[in-house]
Amino acid sequence: EQVAGVLSLSPSALARRLTEQGLNFRALREEALRHLAESLLRDSNLTLSEVGVRLGYTEQSAFTRAFKRWTGVAPTQWRSRLGVTLSDAGR
């Protein structure tokens, strides 16, 4: 409803337009969250909890499950594959 309002559309009109393009709001939201999570995880000053909170998750475990669903790996594994380690500020 909020996104539709910003676009000056009714929720049903937004859903209809997305469907016409072969898209749906949930998939777009999940993709945007995944990209944002990956960007935030590159910041060695942020803990996993801080990344989760910035994405709107109240529990780190919920963020970890979502990230694993999106990427197939846990956020800690994803970070280690990139060579990102927490700085002293992020510990």
PDB file of N, CA and C in Angstrom:
ATOM      1  N   GLU A   1       0.824  -1.197   0.000  1.00  0.00           N
ATOM      2  CA  GLU A   1       0.000   0.000   0.000  1.00  0.00           C
ATOM      3  C   GLU A   1       0.865   1.257   0.000  1.00  0.00           C
ATOM      4  N   GLN A   2       1.947   1.233   0.783  1.00  0.00           N
ATOM      5  CA  GLN A   2       2.819   2.415   0.847  1.00  0.00           C
ATOM      6  C   GLN A   2       3.479   2.695  -0.495  1.00  0.00           C
ATOM      7  N   VAL A   3       3.988   1.665  -1.135  1.00  0.00           N
ATOM      8  CA  VAL A   3       4.643   1.842  -2.434  1.00  0.00           C
ATOM      9  C   VAL A   3       3.629   2.319  -3.463  1.00  0.00           C
ATOM     10  N   ALA A   4       2.468   1.721  -3.467  1.00  0.00           N
ATOM     11  CA  ALA A   4       1.424   2.149  -4.400  1.00  0.00           C
ATOM     12  C   ALA A   4       1.084   3.616  -4.176  1.00  0.00           C
ATOM     13  N   GLY A   5       0.987   4.023  -2.920  1.00  0.00           N
ATOM     14  CA  GLY A   5       0.683   5.419  -2.608  1.00  0.00           C
ATOM     15  C   GLY A   5       1.743   6.378  -3.121  1.00  0.00           C
ATOM     16  N   VAL A   6       3.005   6.012  -2.950  1.00  0.00           N
ATOM     17  CA  VAL A   6       4.103   6.844  -3.440  1.00  0.00           C
ATOM     18  C   VAL A   6       4.029   6.989  -4.957  1.00  0.00           C
ATOM     19  N   LEU A   7       3.579   5.942  -5.612  1.00  0.00           N
ATOM     20  CA  LEU A   7       3.454   5.955  -7.069  1.00  0.00           C
ATOM     21  C   LEU A   7       2.114   6.506  -7.552  1.00  0.00           C
ATOM     22  N   SER A   8       1.289   6.947  -6.606  1.00  0.00           N
ATOM     23  CA  SER A   8      -0.048   7.473  -6.900  1.00  0.00           C
ATOM     24  C   SER A   8      -0.908   6.446  -7.622  1.00  0.00           C
ATOM     25  N   LEU A   9      -0.813   5.201  -7.164  1.00  0.00           N
ATOM     26  CA  LEU A   9      -1.615   4.115  -7.706  1.00  0.00           C
ATOM     27  C   LEU A   9      -2.362   3.435  -6.575  1.00  0.00           C
ATOM     28  N   SER A  10      -3.431   2.771  -6.899  1.00  0.00           N
ATOM     29  CA  SER A  10      -4.081   1.924  -5.913  1.00  0.00           C
ATOM     30  C   SER A  10      -3.259   0.636  -5.821  1.00  0.00           C
ATOM     31  N   PRO A  11      -3.328  -0.070  -4.702  1.00  0.00           N
ATOM     32  CA  PRO A  11      -2.599  -1.338  -4.606  1.00  0.00           C
ATOM     33  C   PRO A  11      -2.958  -2.319  -5.727  1.00  0.00           C
ATOM     34  N   SER A  12      -4.221  -2.357  -6.099  1.00  0.00           N
ATOM     35  CA  SER A  12      -4.613  -3.284  -7.168  1.00  0.00           C
ATOM     36  C   SER A  12      -4.048  -2.851  -8.520  1.00  0.00           C
ATOM     37  N   ALA A  13      -3.976  -1.540  -8.761  1.00  0.00           N
ATOM     38  CA  ALA A  13      -3.401  -1.062 -10.024  1.00  0.00           C
ATOM     39  C   ALA A  13      -1.909  -1.382 -10.076  1.00  0.00           C
ATOM     40  N   LEU A  14      -1.219  -1.220  -8.959  1.00  0.00           N
ATOM     41  CA  LEU A  14       0.200  -1.576  -8.920  1.00  0.00           C
ATOM     42  C   LEU A  14       0.386  -3.064  -9.180  1.00  0.00           C
ATOM     43  N   ALA A  15      -0.404  -3.892  -8.525  1.00  0.00           N
ATOM     44  CA  ALA A  15      -0.312  -5.340  -8.725  1.00  0.00           C
ATOM     45  C   ALA A  15      -0.589  -5.703 -10.183  1.00  0.00           C
ATOM     46  N   ARG A  16      -1.568  -5.073 -10.771  1.00  0.00           N
ATOM     47  CA  ARG A  16      -1.921  -5.341 -12.166  1.00  0.00           C
ATOM     48  C   ARG A  16      -0.767  -4.951 -13.099  1.00  0.00           C
ATOM     49  N   ARG A  17      -0.172  -3.787 -12.863  1.00  0.00           N
ATOM     50  CA  ARG A  17       0.937  -3.352 -13.710  1.00  0.00           C
ATOM     51  C   ARG A  17       2.155  -4.260 -13.563  1.00  0.00           C
ATOM     52  N   LEU A  18       2.422  -4.694 -12.354  1.00  0.00           N
ATOM     53  CA  LEU A  18       3.535  -5.623 -12.144  1.00  0.00           C
ATOM     54  C   LEU A  18       3.274  -6.944 -12.860  1.00  0.00           C
ATOM     55  N   THR A  19       2.036  -7.441 -12.747  1.00  0.00           N
ATOM     56  CA  THR A  19       1.663  -8.697 -13.401  1.00  0.00           C
ATOM     57  C   THR A  19       1.813  -8.583 -14.910  1.00  0.00           C
ATOM     58  N   GLU A  20       1.448  -7.436 -15.463  1.00  0.00           N
ATOM     59  CA  GLU A  20       1.588  -7.209 -16.899  1.00  0.00           C
ATOM     60  C   GLU A  20       3.044  -7.326 -17.344  1.00  0.00           C
ATOM     61  N   GLN A  21       3.961  -7.012 -16.435  1.00  0.00           N
ATOM     62  CA  GLN A  21       5.395  -7.086 -16.732  1.00  0.00           C
ATOM     63  C   GLN A  21       6.007  -8.428 -16.325  1.00  0.00           C
ATOM     64  N   GLY A  22       5.153  -9.337 -15.840  1.00  0.00           N
ATOM     65  CA  GLY A  22       5.638 -10.638 -15.403  1.00  0.00           C
ATOM     66  C   GLY A  22       6.341 -10.585 -14.063  1.00  0.00           C
ATOM     67  N   LEU A  23       5.997  -9.602 -13.243  1.00  0.00           N
ATOM     68  CA  LEU A  23       6.639  -9.393 -11.944  1.00  0.00           C
ATOM     69  C   LEU A  23       5.610  -9.471 -10.828  1.00  0.00           C
ATOM     70  N   ASN A  24       6.108  -9.600  -9.597  1.00  0.00           N
ATOM     71  CA  ASN A  24       5.224  -9.453  -8.442  1.00  0.00           C
ATOM     72  C   ASN A  24       5.980  -8.709  -7.344  1.00  0.00           C
ATOM     73  N   PHE A  25       5.225  -8.045  -6.496  1.00  0.00           N
ATOM     74  CA  PHE A  25       5.820  -7.172  -5.496  1.00  0.00           C
ATOM     75  C   PHE A  25       6.726  -7.940  -4.542  1.00  0.00           C
ATOM     76  N   ARG A  26       6.296  -9.088  -4.092  1.00  0.00           N
ATOM     77  CA  ARG A  26       7.094  -9.847  -3.126  1.00  0.00           C
ATOM     78  C   ARG A  26       8.473 -10.205  -3.690  1.00  0.00           C
ATOM     79  N   ALA A  27       8.513 -10.662  -4.927  1.00  0.00           N
ATOM     80  CA  ALA A  27       9.787 -11.018  -5.548  1.00  0.00           C
ATOM     81  C   ALA A  27      10.691  -9.797  -5.706  1.00  0.00           C
ATOM     82  N   LEU A  28      10.112  -8.669  -6.090  1.00  0.00           N
ATOM     83  CA  LEU A  28      10.894  -7.439  -6.217  1.00  0.00           C
ATOM     84  C   LEU A  28      11.445  -7.003  -4.864  1.00  0.00           C
ATOM     85  N   ARG A  29      10.620  -7.100  -3.825  1.00  0.00           N
ATOM     86  CA  ARG A  29      11.048  -6.729  -2.471  1.00  0.00           C
ATOM     87  C   ARG A  29      12.183  -7.632  -2.005  1.00  0.00           C
ATOM     88  N   GLU A  30      12.043  -8.937  -2.219  1.00  0.00           N
ATOM     89  CA  GLU A  30      13.079  -9.889  -1.808  1.00  0.00           C
ATOM     90  C   GLU A  30      14.393  -9.605  -2.540  1.00  0.00           C
ATOM     91  N   GLU A  31      14.315  -9.320  -3.816  1.00  0.00           N
ATOM     92  CA  GLU A  31      15.519  -9.021  -4.602  1.00  0.00           C
ATOM     93  C   GLU A  31      16.197  -7.745  -4.095  1.00  0.00           C
ATOM     94  N   ALA A  32      15.398  -6.734  -3.795  1.00  0.00           N
ATOM     95  CA  ALA A  32      15.960  -5.486  -3.271  1.00  0.00           C
ATOM     96  C   ALA A  32      16.614  -5.712  -1.906  1.00  0.00           C
ATOM     97  N   LEU A  33      15.970  -6.490  -1.047  1.00  0.00           N
ATOM     98  CA  LEU A  33      16.556  -6.788   0.266  1.00  0.00           C
ATOM     99  C   LEU A  33      17.860  -7.564   0.123  1.00  0.00           C
ATOM    100  N   ARG A  34      17.891  -8.502  -0.800  1.00  0.00           N
ATOM    101  CA  ARG A  34      19.119  -9.287  -1.016  1.00  0.00           C
ATOM    102  C   ARG A  34      20.273  -8.383  -1.449  1.00  0.00           C
ATOM    103  N   HIS A  35      20.007  -7.513  -2.401  1.00  0.00           N
ATOM    104  CA  HIS A  35      21.061  -6.605  -2.863  1.00  0.00           C
ATOM    105  C   HIS A  35      21.537  -5.680  -1.750  1.00  0.00           C
ATOM    106  N   LEU A  36      20.593  -5.164  -0.971  1.00  0.00           N
ATOM    107  CA  LEU A  36      20.960  -4.293   0.143  1.00  0.00           C
ATOM    108  C   LEU A  36      21.754  -5.062   1.195  1.00  0.00           C
ATOM    109  N   ALA A  37      21.336  -6.290   1.489  1.00  0.00           N
ATOM    110  CA  ALA A  37      22.056  -7.118   2.465  1.00  0.00           C
ATOM    111  C   ALA A  37      23.489  -7.352   2.007  1.00  0.00           C
ATOM    112  N   GLU A  38      23.670  -7.694   0.745  1.00  0.00           N
ATOM    113  CA  GLU A  38      25.017  -7.924   0.232  1.00  0.00           C
ATOM    114  C   GLU A  38      25.871  -6.671   0.333  1.00  0.00           C
ATOM    115  N   SER A  39      25.289  -5.542   0.047  1.00  0.00           N
ATOM    116  CA  SER A  39      26.014  -4.278   0.152  1.00  0.00           C
ATOM    117  C   SER A  39      26.416  -3.997   1.599  1.00  0.00           C
ATOM    118  N   LEU A  40      25.472  -4.180   2.513  1.00  0.00           N
ATOM    119  CA  LEU A  40      25.759  -3.923   3.931  1.00  0.00           C
ATOM    120  C   LEU A  40      26.777  -4.919   4.487  1.00  0.00           C
ATOM    121  N   LEU A  41      26.720  -6.153   4.040  1.00  0.00           N
ATOM    122  CA  LEU A  41      27.659  -7.166   4.538  1.00  0.00           C
ATOM    123  C   LEU A  41      29.093  -6.896   4.091  1.00  0.00           C
ATOM    124  N   ARG A  42      29.269  -6.098   3.074  1.00  0.00           N
ATOM    125  CA  ARG A  42      30.618  -5.719   2.641  1.00  0.00           C
ATOM    126  C   ARG A  42      31.255  -4.718   3.602  1.00  0.00           C
ATOM    127  N   ASP A  43      30.443  -4.085   4.436  1.00  0.00           N
ATOM    128  CA  ASP A  43      30.936  -3.097   5.404  1.00  0.00           C
ATOM    129  C   ASP A  43      31.447  -3.827   6.643  1.00  0.00           C
ATOM    130  N   SER A  44      32.738  -3.821   6.843  1.00  0.00           N
ATOM    131  CA  SER A  44      33.343  -4.557   7.961  1.00  0.00           C
ATOM    132  C   SER A  44      33.051  -3.918   9.318  1.00  0.00           C
ATOM    133  N   ASN A  45      32.419  -2.757   9.329  1.00  0.00           N
ATOM    134  CA  ASN A  45      32.062  -2.110  10.588  1.00  0.00           C
ATOM    135  C   ASN A  45      30.715  -2.575  11.129  1.00  0.00           C
ATOM    136  N   LEU A  46      29.944  -3.298  10.321  1.00  0.00           N
ATOM    137  CA  LEU A  46      28.599  -3.713  10.719  1.00  0.00           C
ATOM    138  C   LEU A  46      28.576  -5.179  11.145  1.00  0.00           C
ATOM    139  N   THR A  47      27.953  -5.449  12.279  1.00  0.00           N
ATOM    140  CA  THR A  47      27.743  -6.830  12.707  1.00  0.00           C
ATOM    141  C   THR A  47      26.542  -7.390  11.952  1.00  0.00           C
ATOM    142  N   LEU A  48      26.366  -8.710  12.023  1.00  0.00           N
ATOM    143  CA  LEU A  48      25.200  -9.322  11.381  1.00  0.00           C
ATOM    144  C   LEU A  48      23.907  -8.783  11.975  1.00  0.00           C
ATOM    145  N   SER A  49      23.893  -8.573  13.273  1.00  0.00           N
ATOM    146  CA  SER A  49      22.696  -8.022  13.923  1.00  0.00           C
ATOM    147  C   SER A  49      22.369  -6.643  13.377  1.00  0.00           C
ATOM    148  N   GLU A  50      23.388  -5.813  13.194  1.00  0.00           N
ATOM    149  CA  GLU A  50      23.163  -4.464  12.672  1.00  0.00           C
ATOM    150  C   GLU A  50      22.647  -4.508  11.236  1.00  0.00           C
ATOM    151  N   VAL A  51      23.178  -5.408  10.441  1.00  0.00           N
ATOM    152  CA  VAL A  51      22.694  -5.561   9.067  1.00  0.00           C
ATOM    153  C   VAL A  51      21.229  -5.974   9.086  1.00  0.00           C
ATOM    154  N   GLY A  52      20.907  -6.962   9.918  1.00  0.00           N
ATOM    155  CA  GLY A  52      19.523  -7.422  10.018  1.00  0.00           C
ATOM    156  C   GLY A  52      18.572  -6.319  10.423  1.00  0.00           C
ATOM    157  N   VAL A  53      18.962  -5.530  11.411  1.00  0.00           N
ATOM    158  CA  VAL A  53      18.114  -4.427  11.879  1.00  0.00           C
ATOM    159  C   VAL A  53      17.909  -3.405  10.765  1.00  0.00           C
ATOM    160  N   ARG A  54      18.960  -3.080  10.039  1.00  0.00           N
ATOM    161  CA  ARG A  54      18.839  -2.111   8.943  1.00  0.00           C
ATOM    162  C   ARG A  54      17.903  -2.610   7.842  1.00  0.00           C
ATOM    163  N   LEU A  55      17.781  -3.917   7.726  1.00  0.00           N
ATOM    164  CA  LEU A  55      16.875  -4.493   6.730  1.00  0.00           C
ATOM    165  C   LEU A  55      15.457  -4.686   7.266  1.00  0.00           C
ATOM    166  N   GLY A  56      15.267  -4.413   8.557  1.00  0.00           N
ATOM    167  CA  GLY A  56      13.931  -4.512   9.133  1.00  0.00           C
ATOM    168  C   GLY A  56      13.656  -5.788   9.896  1.00  0.00           C
ATOM    169  N   TYR A  57      14.667  -6.621  10.112  1.00  0.00           N
ATOM    170  CA  TYR A  57      14.486  -7.857  10.870  1.00  0.00           C
ATOM    171  C   TYR A  57      14.697  -7.580  12.351  1.00  0.00           C
ATOM    172  N   THR A  58      13.817  -8.127  13.185  1.00  0.00           N
ATOM    173  CA  THR A  58      13.946  -7.930  14.625  1.00  0.00           C
ATOM    174  C   THR A  58      14.845  -8.971  15.263  1.00  0.00           C
ATOM    175  N   GLU A  59      15.070 -10.064  14.558  1.00  0.00           N
ATOM    176  CA  GLU A  59      15.933 -11.145  15.065  1.00  0.00           C
ATOM    177  C   GLU A  59      17.019 -11.448  14.037  1.00  0.00           C
ATOM    178  N   GLN A  60      18.247 -11.597  14.506  1.00  0.00           N
ATOM    179  CA  GLN A  60      19.340 -11.946  13.605  1.00  0.00           C
ATOM    180  C   GLN A  60      19.076 -13.289  12.928  1.00  0.00           C
ATOM    181  N   SER A  61      18.454 -14.208  13.655  1.00  0.00           N
ATOM    182  CA  SER A  61      18.185 -15.530  13.084  1.00  0.00           C
ATOM    183  C   SER A  61      17.236 -15.438  11.888  1.00  0.00           C
ATOM    184  N   ALA A  62      16.265 -14.530  11.938  1.00  0.00           N
ATOM    185  CA  ALA A  62      15.344 -14.353  10.810  1.00  0.00           C
ATOM    186  C   ALA A  62      16.096 -13.799   9.599  1.00  0.00           C
ATOM    187  N   PHE A  63      16.996 -12.858   9.837  1.00  0.00           N
ATOM    188  CA  PHE A  63      17.815 -12.332   8.748  1.00  0.00           C
ATOM    189  C   PHE A  63      18.689 -13.438   8.157  1.00  0.00           C
ATOM    190  N   THR A  64      19.320 -14.228   9.022  1.00  0.00           N
ATOM    191  CA  THR A  64      20.195 -15.308   8.558  1.00  0.00           C
ATOM    192  C   THR A  64      19.421 -16.305   7.696  1.00  0.00           C
ATOM    193  N   ARG A  65      18.212 -16.682   8.116  1.00  0.00           N
ATOM    194  CA  ARG A  65      17.395 -17.605   7.323  1.00  0.00           C
ATOM    195  C   ARG A  65      17.038 -17.000   5.963  1.00  0.00           C
ATOM    196  N   ALA A  66      16.650 -15.728   5.968  1.00  0.00           N
ATOM    197  CA  ALA A  66      16.289 -15.064   4.713  1.00  0.00           C
ATOM    198  C   ALA A  66      17.497 -14.996   3.783  1.00  0.00           C
ATOM    199  N   PHE A  67      18.650 -14.623   4.314  1.00  0.00           N
ATOM    200  CA  PHE A  67      19.850 -14.506   3.485  1.00  0.00           C
ATOM    201  C   PHE A  67      20.230 -15.860   2.896  1.00  0.00           C
ATOM    202  N   LYS A  68      20.110 -16.896   3.707  1.00  0.00           N
ATOM    203  CA  LYS A  68      20.434 -18.241   3.223  1.00  0.00           C
ATOM    204  C   LYS A  68      19.446 -18.672   2.132  1.00  0.00           C
ATOM    205  N   ARG A  69      18.181 -18.280   2.262  1.00  0.00           N
ATOM    206  CA  ARG A  69      17.180 -18.581   1.240  1.00  0.00           C
ATOM    207  C   ARG A  69      17.532 -17.859  -0.067  1.00  0.00           C
ATOM    208  N   TRP A  70      18.005 -16.612   0.041  1.00  0.00           N
ATOM    209  CA  TRP A  70      18.328 -15.822  -1.146  1.00  0.00           C
ATOM    210  C   TRP A  70      19.584 -16.303  -1.853  1.00  0.00           C
ATOM    211  N   THR A  71      20.600 -16.686  -1.063  1.00  0.00           N
ATOM    212  CA  THR A  71      21.921 -16.930  -1.646  1.00  0.00           C
ATOM    213  C   THR A  71      22.392 -18.375  -1.556  1.00  0.00           C
ATOM    214  N   GLY A  72      21.772 -19.160  -0.687  1.00  0.00           N
ATOM    215  CA  GLY A  72      22.206 -20.536  -0.493  1.00  0.00           C
ATOM    216  C   GLY A  72      23.282 -20.700   0.557  1.00  0.00           C
ATOM    217  N   VAL A  73      23.771 -19.590   1.109  1.00  0.00           N
ATOM    218  CA  VAL A  73      24.790 -19.649   2.166  1.00  0.00           C
ATOM    219  C   VAL A  73      24.432 -18.669   3.278  1.00  0.00           C
ATOM    220  N   ALA A  74      24.957 -18.936   4.463  1.00  0.00           N
ATOM    221  CA  ALA A  74      24.738 -18.038   5.601  1.00  0.00           C
ATOM    222  C   ALA A  74      25.540 -16.744   5.392  1.00  0.00           C
ATOM    223  N   PRO A  75      25.100 -15.645   6.016  1.00  0.00           N
ATOM    224  CA  PRO A  75      25.816 -14.378   5.851  1.00  0.00           C
ATOM    225  C   PRO A  75      27.286 -14.463   6.270  1.00  0.00           C
ATOM    226  N   THR A  76      27.585 -15.218   7.312  1.00  0.00           N
ATOM    227  CA  THR A  76      28.989 -15.338   7.738  1.00  0.00           C
ATOM    228  C   THR A  76      29.822 -16.033   6.664  1.00  0.00           C
ATOM    229  N   GLN A  77      29.264 -17.061   6.036  1.00  0.00           N
ATOM    230  CA  GLN A  77      29.977 -17.747   4.952  1.00  0.00           C
ATOM    231  C   GLN A  77      30.163 -16.816   3.758  1.00  0.00           C
ATOM    232  N   TRP A  78      29.138 -16.063   3.432  1.00  0.00           N
ATOM    233  CA  TRP A  78      29.195 -15.139   2.307  1.00  0.00           C
ATOM    234  C   TRP A  78      30.302 -14.115   2.534  1.00  0.00           C
ATOM    235  N   ARG A  79      30.336 -13.575   3.765  1.00  0.00           N
ATOM    236  CA  ARG A  79      31.379 -12.603   4.114  1.00  0.00           C
ATOM    237  C   ARG A  79      32.766 -13.227   4.024  1.00  0.00           C
ATOM    238  N   SER A  80      32.919 -14.414   4.554  1.00  0.00           N
ATOM    239  CA  SER A  80      34.249 -15.021   4.553  1.00  0.00           C
ATOM    240  C   SER A  80      34.714 -15.325   3.134  1.00  0.00           C
ATOM    241  N   ARG A  81      33.799 -15.675   2.242  1.00  0.00           N
ATOM    242  CA  ARG A  81      34.164 -15.911   0.839  1.00  0.00           C
ATOM    243  C   ARG A  81      34.691 -14.647   0.179  1.00  0.00           C
ATOM    244  N   LEU A  82      34.185 -13.489   0.628  1.00  0.00           N
ATOM    245  CA  LEU A  82      34.653 -12.220   0.085  1.00  0.00           C
ATOM    246  C   LEU A  82      35.906 -11.720   0.796  1.00  0.00           C
ATOM    247  N   GLY A  83      36.226 -12.350   1.910  1.00  0.00           N
ATOM    248  CA  GLY A  83      37.378 -11.901   2.694  1.00  0.00           C
ATOM    249  C   GLY A  83      37.062 -10.733   3.603  1.00  0.00           C
ATOM    250  N   VAL A  84      35.777 -10.519   3.885  1.00  0.00           N
ATOM    251  CA  VAL A  84      35.378  -9.428   4.778  1.00  0.00           C
ATOM    252  C   VAL A  84      35.473  -9.914   6.203  1.00  0.00           C
ATOM    253  N   THR A  85      36.240  -9.209   7.009  1.00  0.00           N
ATOM    254  CA  THR A  85      36.313  -9.516   8.440  1.00  0.00           C
ATOM    255  C   THR A  85      35.894  -8.281   9.196  1.00  0.00           C
ATOM    256  N   LEU A  86      35.305  -8.507  10.353  1.00  0.00           N
ATOM    257  CA  LEU A  86      34.849  -7.369  11.149  1.00  0.00           C
ATOM    258  C   LEU A  86      36.027  -6.547  11.621  1.00  0.00           C
ATOM    259  N   SER A  87      35.899  -5.247  11.474  1.00  0.00           N
ATOM    260  CA  SER A  87      36.913  -4.356  12.018  1.00  0.00           C
ATOM    261  C   SER A  87      36.717  -4.267  13.516  1.00  0.00           C
ATOM    262  N   ASP A  88      37.644  -3.649  14.202  1.00  0.00           N
ATOM    263  CA  ASP A  88      37.496  -3.474  15.647  1.00  0.00           C
ATOM    264  C   ASP A  88      36.226  -2.698  15.985  1.00  0.00           C
ATOM    265  N   ALA A  89      35.839  -1.780  15.105  1.00  0.00           N
ATOM    266  CA  ALA A  89      34.615  -0.985  15.344  1.00  0.00           C
ATOM    267  C   ALA A  89      33.379  -1.851  15.246  1.00  0.00           C
ATOM    268  N   GLY A  90      33.404  -2.924  14.461  1.00  0.00           N
ATOM    269  CA  GLY A  90      32.230  -3.759  14.253  1.00  0.00           C
ATOM    270  C   GLY A  90      32.127  -4.939  15.195  1.00  0.00           C
ATOM    271  N   ARG A  91      33.016  -5.040  16.152  1.00  0.00           N
ATOM    272  CA  ARG A  91      32.994  -6.176  17.079  1.00  0.00           C
ATOM    273  C   ARG A  91      32.276  -5.849  18.338  1.00  0.00           C
TER     274      ARG A  91
END
